[in-house]
C-alpha positions as a printed NumPy array, in Angstrom:
array([[ 79.174, 101.047, 127.607],
       [ 77.013, 100.497, 124.515],
       [ 77.904,  97.593, 122.228],
       [ 77.433,  99.85 , 119.187],
       [ 79.508, 102.887, 120.143],
       [ 78.434, 104.746, 117.004],
       [ 74.706, 104.216, 117.557],
       [ 72.243, 106.281, 119.586],
       [ 72.277, 105.888, 123.371],
       [ 69.402, 104.225, 125.167],
       [ 67.774, 106.036, 128.1  ],
       [ 69.682, 103.869, 130.586],
       [ 73.006, 104.38 , 128.804],
       [ 72.416, 108.112, 128.618],
       [ 71.571, 108.221, 132.333],
       [ 74.754, 106.471, 133.463],
       [ 77.155, 107.996, 130.932],
       [ 75.547, 111.403, 131.471],
       [ 76.229, 111.19 , 135.207],
       [ 79.89 , 110.371, 134.538],
       [ 80.168, 113.262, 132.077],
       [ 78.575, 115.679, 134.542],
       [ 80.831, 114.546, 137.354],
       [ 83.894, 115.41 , 135.238],
       [ 82.563, 118.65 , 133.749],
       [ 85.3  , 120.821, 135.301],
       [ 88.05 , 118.538, 133.989],
       [ 86.571, 118.61 , 130.481],
       [ 86.376, 122.404, 130.457],
       [ 90.058, 122.66 , 131.45 ],
       [ 90.903, 120.164, 128.71 ],
       [ 88.934, 122.074, 126.059],
       [ 90.444, 125.41 , 127.131],
       [ 93.95 , 123.968, 127.1  ],
       [ 93.454, 122.525, 123.623],
       [ 92.964, 126.051, 122.228],
       [ 96.397, 127.199, 123.419],
       [ 99.236, 127.66 , 120.958],
       [101.684, 125.712, 123.153],
       [101.768, 122.575, 125.268],
       [103.82 , 122.276, 128.449],
       [104.787, 118.689, 129.29 ],
       [105.799, 117.711, 132.814],
       [108.246, 114.799, 132.854],
       [109.26 , 112.902, 135.967],
       [111.768, 110.182, 136.852],
       [112.078, 107.954, 139.892],
       [113.118, 110.319, 142.734],
       [115.189, 107.506, 144.279],
       [117.266, 107.093, 141.115],
       [120.254, 109.44 , 141.347],
       [121.305, 108.904, 137.717],
       [117.789, 109.662, 136.376],
       [118.154, 107.788, 133.066],
       [115.548, 108.511, 130.42 ],
       [114.432, 104.882, 130.374],
       [112.917, 105.507, 133.819],
       [110.897, 108.481, 132.505],
       [107.29 , 108.433, 133.711],
       [104.719, 109.627, 131.195],
       [102.097, 110.065, 133.895],
       [100.021, 112.468, 131.793],
       [ 99.116, 110.035, 129.015],
       [ 96.436, 107.94 , 130.789],
       [ 94.541, 111.088, 131.817],
       [ 94.909, 112.523, 128.317],
       [ 93.305, 109.43 , 126.8  ],
       [ 90.509, 109.387, 129.367],
       [ 89.706, 113.057, 128.812],
       [ 89.461, 112.464, 125.063],
       [ 87.03 , 109.58 , 125.704],
       [ 85.097, 111.765, 128.131],
       [ 84.778, 114.435, 125.447],
       [ 83.616, 111.863, 122.917],
       [ 80.726, 110.709, 125.135],
       [ 79.881, 114.282, 126.072],
       [ 79.578, 115.134, 122.373],
       [ 77.447, 112.042, 121.762],
       [ 74.982, 113.226, 124.391],
       [ 74.986, 116.765, 122.974],
       [ 74.288, 115.325, 119.524],
       [ 71.456, 113.147, 120.732],
       [ 69.848, 116.061, 122.555],
       [ 70.112, 118.363, 119.541],
       [ 73.006, 120.56 , 120.711],
       [ 74.9  , 120.318, 117.442],
       [ 77.094, 123.381, 117.929],
       [ 78.301, 122.161, 121.323],
       [ 78.872, 118.746, 119.793],
       [ 81.04 , 120.001, 116.925],
       [ 82.992, 122.345, 119.219],
       [ 83.765, 119.358, 121.423],
       [ 85.058, 117.306, 118.508],
       [ 87.329, 120.149, 117.422],
       [ 88.646, 120.471, 121.002],
       [ 89.55 , 116.772, 120.962],
       [ 91.27 , 117.134, 117.572],
       [ 93.233, 120.191, 118.76 ],
       [ 94.333, 118.382, 121.924],
       [ 95.625, 115.473, 119.87 ],
       [ 97.564, 117.816, 117.581],
       [ 99.55 , 119.186, 120.551],
       [101.163, 115.775, 120.999],
       [102.079, 115.122, 117.372],
       [105.425, 115.811, 115.741],
       [107.395, 116.176, 118.99 ],
       [108.171, 114.414, 122.251],
       [108.467, 110.68 , 122.732],
       [107.192, 108.182, 120.177],
       [104.497, 107.025, 122.601],
       [103.223, 110.583, 123.115],
       [103.043, 111.166, 119.371],
       [101.147, 107.918, 118.83 ],
       [ 98.644, 108.851, 121.558],
       [ 98.168, 112.284, 119.957],
       [ 97.659, 110.643, 116.581],
       [ 95.05 , 108.278, 118.043],
       [ 93.178, 111.129, 119.74 ],
       [ 93.057, 113.069, 116.464],
       [ 91.786, 109.94 , 114.721],
       [ 89.045, 109.582, 117.344],
       [ 87.876, 113.154, 116.684],
       [ 87.797, 112.643, 112.912],
       [ 85.889, 109.366, 113.239],
       [ 83.303, 111.111, 115.417],
       [ 82.959, 113.982, 112.951],
       [ 82.272, 111.512, 110.125],
       [ 79.717, 109.666, 112.287],
       [ 78.013, 113.002, 112.951],
       [ 77.922, 113.891, 109.238],
       [ 76.596, 110.429, 108.413],
       [ 73.824, 110.489, 111.029],
       [ 72.847, 114.17 , 111.125],
       [ 71.583, 116.442, 108.36 ],
       [ 73.894, 119.407, 108.828],
       [ 73.332, 122.627, 106.922],
       [ 75.863, 123.962, 104.419],
       [ 76.796, 126.673, 106.938],
       [ 77.371, 124.114, 109.712],
       [ 79.493, 121.967, 107.402],
       [ 81.601, 124.954, 106.349],
       [ 82.186, 126.008, 109.957],
       [ 83.211, 122.489, 110.879],
       [ 85.5  , 122.213, 107.852],
       [ 87.144, 125.578, 108.56 ],
       [ 87.722, 124.692, 112.22 ],
       [ 89.16 , 121.271, 111.39 ],
       [ 91.477, 122.704, 108.706],
       [ 92.932, 125.087, 111.316],
       [ 93.893, 122.25 , 113.67 ],
       [ 97.135, 121.827, 111.709],
       [ 98.071, 125.378, 110.605],
       [101.521, 124.221, 109.429],
       [100.394, 120.982, 107.811],
       [ 99.831, 117.519, 109.222],
       [102.917, 116.65 , 111.32 ],
       [104.842, 113.516, 110.428],
       [106.429, 111.361, 113.099],
       [109.533, 112.873, 114.703],
       [112.134, 110.337, 115.878],
       [114.492, 112.8  , 117.592],
       [113.04 , 111.971, 121.013],
       [113.837, 108.302, 120.397],
       [117.374, 109.208, 119.306],
       [117.832, 111.195, 122.522],
       [116.526, 108.216, 124.516],
       [119.024, 105.885, 122.853],
       [121.995, 108.222, 123.283],
       [121.119, 108.583, 126.964],
       [121.012, 104.784, 127.156],
       [124.521, 104.642, 125.686],
       [125.699, 107.312, 128.131],
       [124.526, 105.194, 131.068],
       [125.579, 101.801, 129.668],
       [129.169, 102.245, 128.435],
       [132.478, 103.098, 130.066],
       [134.012, 106.433, 129.175],
       [137.192, 105.958, 127.166],
       [139.317, 102.99 , 126.282],
       [139.376, 100.903, 123.078],
       [136.458, 101.772, 120.811],
       [135.551, 104.748, 123.011],
       [134.303, 102.509, 125.814],
       [132.682,  99.116, 126.347],
       [129.315,  97.92 , 127.602],
       [129.194,  97.775, 131.397],
       [127.968,  94.34 , 132.594],
       [126.251,  95.705, 135.696],
       [124.238,  98.21 , 133.682],
       [122.693,  95.439, 131.613],
       [121.13 ,  94.032, 134.785],
       [119.43 ,  97.372, 135.464],
       [117.768,  97.158, 132.052],
       [116.166,  93.798, 132.812],
       [112.586,  95.206, 132.945],
       [113.082,  96.276, 129.312],
       [114.776,  93.072, 128.149],
       [113.618,  89.539, 127.288],
       [113.734,  87.025, 130.105],
       [116.954,  85.002, 130.346],
       [116.078,  82.983, 133.413],
       [117.441,  83.186, 136.961],
       [119.909,  85.658, 138.461],
       [122.908,  83.517, 137.515],
       [121.871,  83.532, 133.857],
       [121.387,  87.313, 133.979],
       [124.99 ,  87.754, 135.138],
       [126.245,  85.28 , 132.551],
       [124.446,  86.982, 129.655],
       [125.413,  90.41 , 130.962],
       [129.112,  89.543, 130.965],
       [128.955,  87.8  , 127.579],
       [127.212,  90.697, 125.868],
       [129.645,  93.24 , 127.297],
       [132.467,  91.294, 125.631],
       [130.724,  90.794, 122.252],
       [128.923,  94.125, 121.856],
       [130.363,  96.876, 119.659],
       [132.239,  99.655, 121.402],
       [130.712, 102.966, 122.382],
       [131.878, 104.927, 119.301],
       [130.793, 102.235, 116.845],
       [127.417, 101.868, 118.558],
       [126.766, 105.62 , 118.42 ],
       [127.835, 105.85 , 114.768],
       [125.609, 102.933, 113.719],
       [122.634, 104.279, 115.694],
       [123.022, 107.766, 114.184],
       [123.184, 106.195, 110.717],
       [119.861, 104.444, 111.342],
       [118.145, 107.49 , 112.847],
       [119.257, 109.657, 109.92 ],
       [117.823, 107.059, 107.565],
       [114.569, 107.001, 109.533],
       [114.29 , 110.792, 109.365],
       [114.597, 110.728, 105.567],
       [112.224, 107.794, 105.045],
       [109.597, 109.303, 107.374],
       [109.204, 112.092, 104.82 ],
       [108.3  , 109.556, 102.138],
       [104.874, 107.984, 101.653],
       [104.503, 104.189, 101.655],
       [104.085, 104.37 ,  97.866],
       [107.296, 106.352,  97.397],
       [109.224, 103.848,  99.497],
       [107.631, 100.977,  97.576],
       [108.34 , 102.523,  94.16 ],
       [111.967, 103.153,  95.1  ],
       [112.312,  99.679,  96.628],
       [113.82 , 101.335,  99.695],
       [114.621,  99.422, 102.848],
       [113.333, 100.755, 106.151],
       [115.587, 100.663, 109.208],
       [113.624,  97.609, 110.41 ],
       [114.945,  95.527, 107.507],
       [118.48 ,  96.835, 108.005],
       [118.324,  95.966, 111.7  ],
       [117.264,  92.412, 110.963],
       [120.351,  91.921, 108.767],
       [122.815,  93.287, 111.354],
       [124.825,  91.011, 113.699],
       [122.323,  90.757, 116.557],
       [124.746,  90.306, 119.434],
       [127.212,  92.921, 118.267],
       [124.512,  95.589, 118.101],
       [122.17 ,  94.188, 120.723],
       [121.201,  97.574, 122.205],
       [120.372,  98.969, 118.762],
       [118.397,  95.865, 117.792],
       [116.46 ,  96.036, 121.043],
       [115.826,  99.765, 121.427],
       [115.725, 101.437, 118.003],
       [111.974, 101.427, 117.154],
       [110.405,  99.877, 114.058],
       [109.999, 102.841, 111.734],
       [108.055, 101.183, 108.875],
       [104.996, 100.493, 111.013],
       [105.162, 103.944, 112.625],
       [105.451, 105.676, 109.249],
       [102.436, 103.805, 107.839],
       [100.31 , 104.744, 110.875],
       [101.309, 108.408, 110.493],
       [100.355, 108.534, 106.815],
       [ 97.043, 106.862, 107.597],
       [ 96.376, 109.688, 110.035],
       [ 97.253, 112.271, 107.406],
       [ 94.969, 110.521, 104.927],
       [ 92.189, 110.475, 107.534],
       [ 92.513, 114.215, 108.121],
       [ 92.501, 115.112, 104.418],
       [ 89.659, 112.711, 103.582],
       [ 87.488, 114.113, 106.394],
       [ 87.932, 117.639, 105.034],
       [ 87.048, 116.291, 101.574],
       [ 83.858, 114.605, 102.79 ],
       [ 82.76 , 117.855, 104.455],
       [ 83.476, 119.778, 101.233],
       [ 81.547, 117.243,  99.13 ],
       [ 78.539, 117.412, 101.447],
       [ 78.59 , 121.217, 101.229],
       [ 78.819, 121.09 ,  97.442],
       [ 75.765, 118.892,  97.164],
       [ 73.686, 121.157,  99.407],
       [ 74.68 , 124.272,  97.478],
       [ 74.811, 122.846,  93.929],
       [ 72.105, 120.174,  94.114],
       [ 74.352, 117.224,  93.183],
       [ 77.83 , 115.893,  93.925],
       [ 80.655, 117.03 ,  91.603],
       [ 81.939, 114.799,  88.837],
       [ 85.552, 115.125,  90.044],
       [ 87.394, 116.393,  93.115],
       [ 89.057, 119.05 ,  90.938],
       [ 85.743, 120.9  ,  90.882],
       [ 86.022, 121.359,  94.666],
       [ 89.38 , 123.084,  94.206],
       [ 88.144, 125.29 ,  91.372],
       [ 85.025, 126.241,  93.363],
       [ 86.967, 127.151,  96.504],
       [ 85.436, 124.339,  98.567],
       [ 88.802, 122.643,  99.188],
       [ 92.35 , 123.997,  99.24 ],
       [ 94.137, 120.897,  97.975],
       [ 93.349, 117.407,  96.775],
       [ 93.528, 114.601,  99.344],
       [ 96.519, 112.486,  98.365],
       [ 96.604, 108.713,  98.617],
       [ 99.755, 107.597, 100.503],
       [ 99.539, 104.253,  98.69 ],
       [ 99.656, 105.733,  95.178],
       [101.074, 108.77 ,  93.418],
       [ 97.564, 110.095,  92.861],
       [ 94.719, 111.64 ,  94.908],
       [ 92.278, 109.409,  96.777],
       [ 89.862, 107.654,  94.447],
       [ 86.52 , 109.489,  94.209],
       [ 83.508, 108.132,  92.335],
       [ 80.087, 109.68 ,  92.096],
       [ 77.257, 107.146,  92.474],
       [ 73.498, 107.223,  91.919],
       [ 72.759, 108.021,  95.566],
       [ 76.031, 109.494,  96.812],
       [ 79.75 , 108.927,  96.374],
       [ 82.609, 106.647,  97.382],
       [ 86.05 , 107.761,  98.526],
       [ 88.864, 105.286,  99.084],
       [ 92.585, 104.565,  99.061],
       [ 94.078, 101.732,  97.009],
       [ 95.666, 100.391, 100.198],
       [ 98.953,  98.621, 100.997],
       [ 98.826,  96.308,  97.962],
       [ 99.195,  99.49 ,  95.855],
       [ 96.444,  98.315,  93.472],
       [ 92.974,  99.69 ,  92.837],
       [ 90.486,  96.953,  93.84 ],
       [ 87.514,  99.149,  92.899],
       [ 86.811, 100.068,  96.511],
       [ 86.479,  96.458,  97.705],
       [ 87.669,  95.873, 101.273],
       [ 89.69 ,  92.715, 101.983],
       [ 88.02 ,  90.031, 104.1  ],
       [ 89.827,  87.715, 106.481],
       [ 88.077,  85.016, 108.516],
       [ 84.759,  86.597, 107.603],
       [ 85.759,  90.014, 108.94 ],
       [ 86.69 ,  93.127, 106.942],
       [ 90.304,  94.297, 107.063],
       [ 89.825,  98.026, 107.435],
       [ 93.355,  98.948, 106.368],
       [ 93.637,  96.398, 103.588],
       [ 96.419,  93.85 , 103.21 ],
       [ 99.532,  93.573, 101.089],
       [ 97.677,  90.972,  98.985],
       [ 94.323,  92.653,  98.341],
       [ 91.792,  95.208,  99.514],
       [ 91.29 ,  98.963,  99.414],
       [ 90.804, 101.317, 102.372],
       [ 87.192, 102.542, 102.309],
       [ 86.876, 106.093, 103.665],
       [ 83.281, 106.859, 102.599],
       [ 80.588, 105.694, 102.963],
       [ 81.196, 104.533, 106.512],
       [ 81.117, 100.818, 107.188],
       [ 78.024,  99.741, 109.112],
       [ 78.439,  97.546, 112.172]])
């Protein structure tokens, strides 16, 4: 594959990638057609030899193909773009974005993260297209309208109910039913979870640790109550932007977990996911979606009005944008500044301070998402490789 994935393809690259794209044309067309549906059926499978069928043995066999089809569509659109088929190119990007949206806001955490990444891929490609190609005002409006319809009910935040279900199923398969505390951890079950656990050495050590943990660990009722408390907290904090959590000095479940007695709540410590990181990634995706729509609106404005607007509010008043793109790292919209030859659009980043659009550098390399010490998140113009 090309070293510069955003650059034009050479004749040799186009020949080899084009052959791969052509070979998978039928698969891409099914993918694009499926993306336009209003629903998404998900086949789940467990090990047929496992009679208990615990959720931890769930096989998400569809995810690798989903990722590959999104990559296939990306290269297909690159070739369309290079050969002047702009309409086919933009339709392909929207198909990728729609496909990603089907996997957001529901299902397992891994599925939602894959959907989020696929949507991010589509938006990055759209911005590369706008940066490299002189699209007409009509083409920009069509692309903006199509992209805005990808999330008809708003950008979905991360849903942790699938993870709660996974954990409760884990409890169901790992504790006795009844007795003091509602039941205790079954030593033999811990051995079955070994592929998901840290290494503790040979088989004798596994049995030793398994027995010890079953004696120390909280009972079934206490474990369920503590897990539900954390998942309820996660659900509330997921609705809050990083800035809102920062301003309220609120602790995420990750911090609460680290302060809990590790051995008493070992299953919770090991299997309840880190919500702070997941929440930040989700809000970055939301920011990426809103900023892409804003860039398209700004480009349209310039073509129709002859110059970029002084403020983003003019886009709202002129009907070019429905709502201002909000910065998840402040209580304000994304920072927009008109320049002599264009404009800049950025977020103040995870240090919650406006660094005038400067991106943090570390070991001579730019930190795209900033750091907690310094650096903004530059959304436009695009960074050059």
